[in-house]
């Protein structure tokens, strides 16, 4: 039992042993638990935990999963990556010692997360490519396909950032050959597919293939709707609005996309997207009739 977790929670609440024990048990009972590991009656322990807002389950050791702590960190890092909290994602990933992990899927997941964090922090292209090469050099298997597609997407994004659109398109095309038929098996897979489809949509907008971009972005919206996921809805709607501006579509249609994206952004508390949408709306509203 993780008694230190209990002690830390008590101290975080600013309670002494006698204050916590009052009305539940004797201070001596609590002292024997904290100092000597003598576990009290379960009913008493539950009451003590409730008083310090500590789930009882947090005191029990995790069993059966060798890399449970690593998986938990990766889960949080992937969520932070999706929600654009890149510094928090980086802090979690850098705390993982990859040399101690033997599970291939976890190793590939680590490199995928690390590579995308590096992209959004604008690291050097050589370092990012080396990170994704750790995935691509692994033997291709059915359960590792999604990580290969993410690696291709990441490399395409970096070449696009560097202005080498021919090389970027080479990698994005490799992704499009397979992503439509990829069977997402769980919510994490769905997030990854959304990441890929959205980034492809952004790239094809950049090279003025707006019909392809729109199709990909609408596909992303459908995935979100089918799986009740909101994190990419705002980003897809923003890019669709940008595409509509380039195509000089009617202001009403553009503003509808902007208002949809704003609603999604508010749900997700995405301040970055809200700022971008404010600027987009101002740009659209300032257009003269002759410019529409």
PDB file of N, CA and C in Angstrom, residues 8-16 19:
ATOM      1  N   UNK A   8       1.179  12.404   2.030  1.00  0.00           N
ATOM      2  CA  UNK A   8       1.298  13.608   1.205  1.00  0.00           C
ATOM      3  C   UNK A   8      -0.058  14.294   1.034  1.00  0.00           C
ATOM      4  N   UNK A   9      -1.111  13.495   0.834  1.00  0.00           N
ATOM      5  CA  UNK A   9      -2.455  14.060   0.653  1.00  0.00           C
ATOM      6  C   UNK A   9      -2.923  14.749   1.939  1.00  0.00           C
ATOM      7  N   UNK A  10      -2.619  14.138   3.093  1.00  0.00           N
ATOM      8  CA  UNK A  10      -2.996  14.761   4.371  1.00  0.00           C
ATOM      9  C   UNK A  10      -2.298  16.104   4.544  1.00  0.00           C
ATOM     10  N   UNK A  11      -1.000  16.136   4.255  1.00  0.00           N
ATOM     11  CA  UNK A  11      -0.238  17.373   4.410  1.00  0.00           C
ATOM     12  C   UNK A  11      -0.689  18.432   3.407  1.00  0.00           C
ATOM     13  N   UNK A  12      -1.070  17.989   2.195  1.00  0.00           N
ATOM     14  CA  UNK A  12      -1.572  18.932   1.199  1.00  0.00           C
ATOM     15  C   UNK A  12      -2.842  19.627   1.681  1.00  0.00           C
ATOM     16  N   UNK A  13      -3.622  18.905   2.512  1.00  0.00           N
ATOM     17  CA  UNK A  13      -4.849  19.478   3.071  1.00  0.00           C
ATOM     18  C   UNK A  13      -4.571  20.321   4.315  1.00  0.00           C
ATOM     19  N   UNK A  14      -3.313  20.326   4.766  1.00  0.00           N
ATOM     20  CA  UNK A  14      -2.936  21.121   5.937  1.00  0.00           C
ATOM     21  C   UNK A  14      -3.448  20.556   7.245  1.00  0.00           C
ATOM     22  N   UNK A  15      -3.629  19.238   7.301  1.00  0.00           N
ATOM     23  CA  UNK A  15      -4.171  18.597   8.499  1.00  0.00           C
ATOM     24  C   UNK A  15      -3.084  17.861   9.274  1.00  0.00           C
ATOM     25  N   UNK A  16      -3.123  17.999  10.590  1.00  0.00           N
ATOM     26  CA  UNK A  16      -2.254  17.188  11.440  1.00  0.00           C
ATOM     27  C   UNK A  16      -2.892  15.817  11.597  1.00  0.00           C
ATOM     28  N   UNK A  19      -5.987  16.158  13.781  1.00  0.00           N
ATOM     29  CA  UNK A  19      -7.090  16.830  13.091  1.00  0.00           C
ATOM     30  C   UNK A  19      -7.774  15.890  12.109  1.00  0.00           C
TER      31      UNK A  19
END
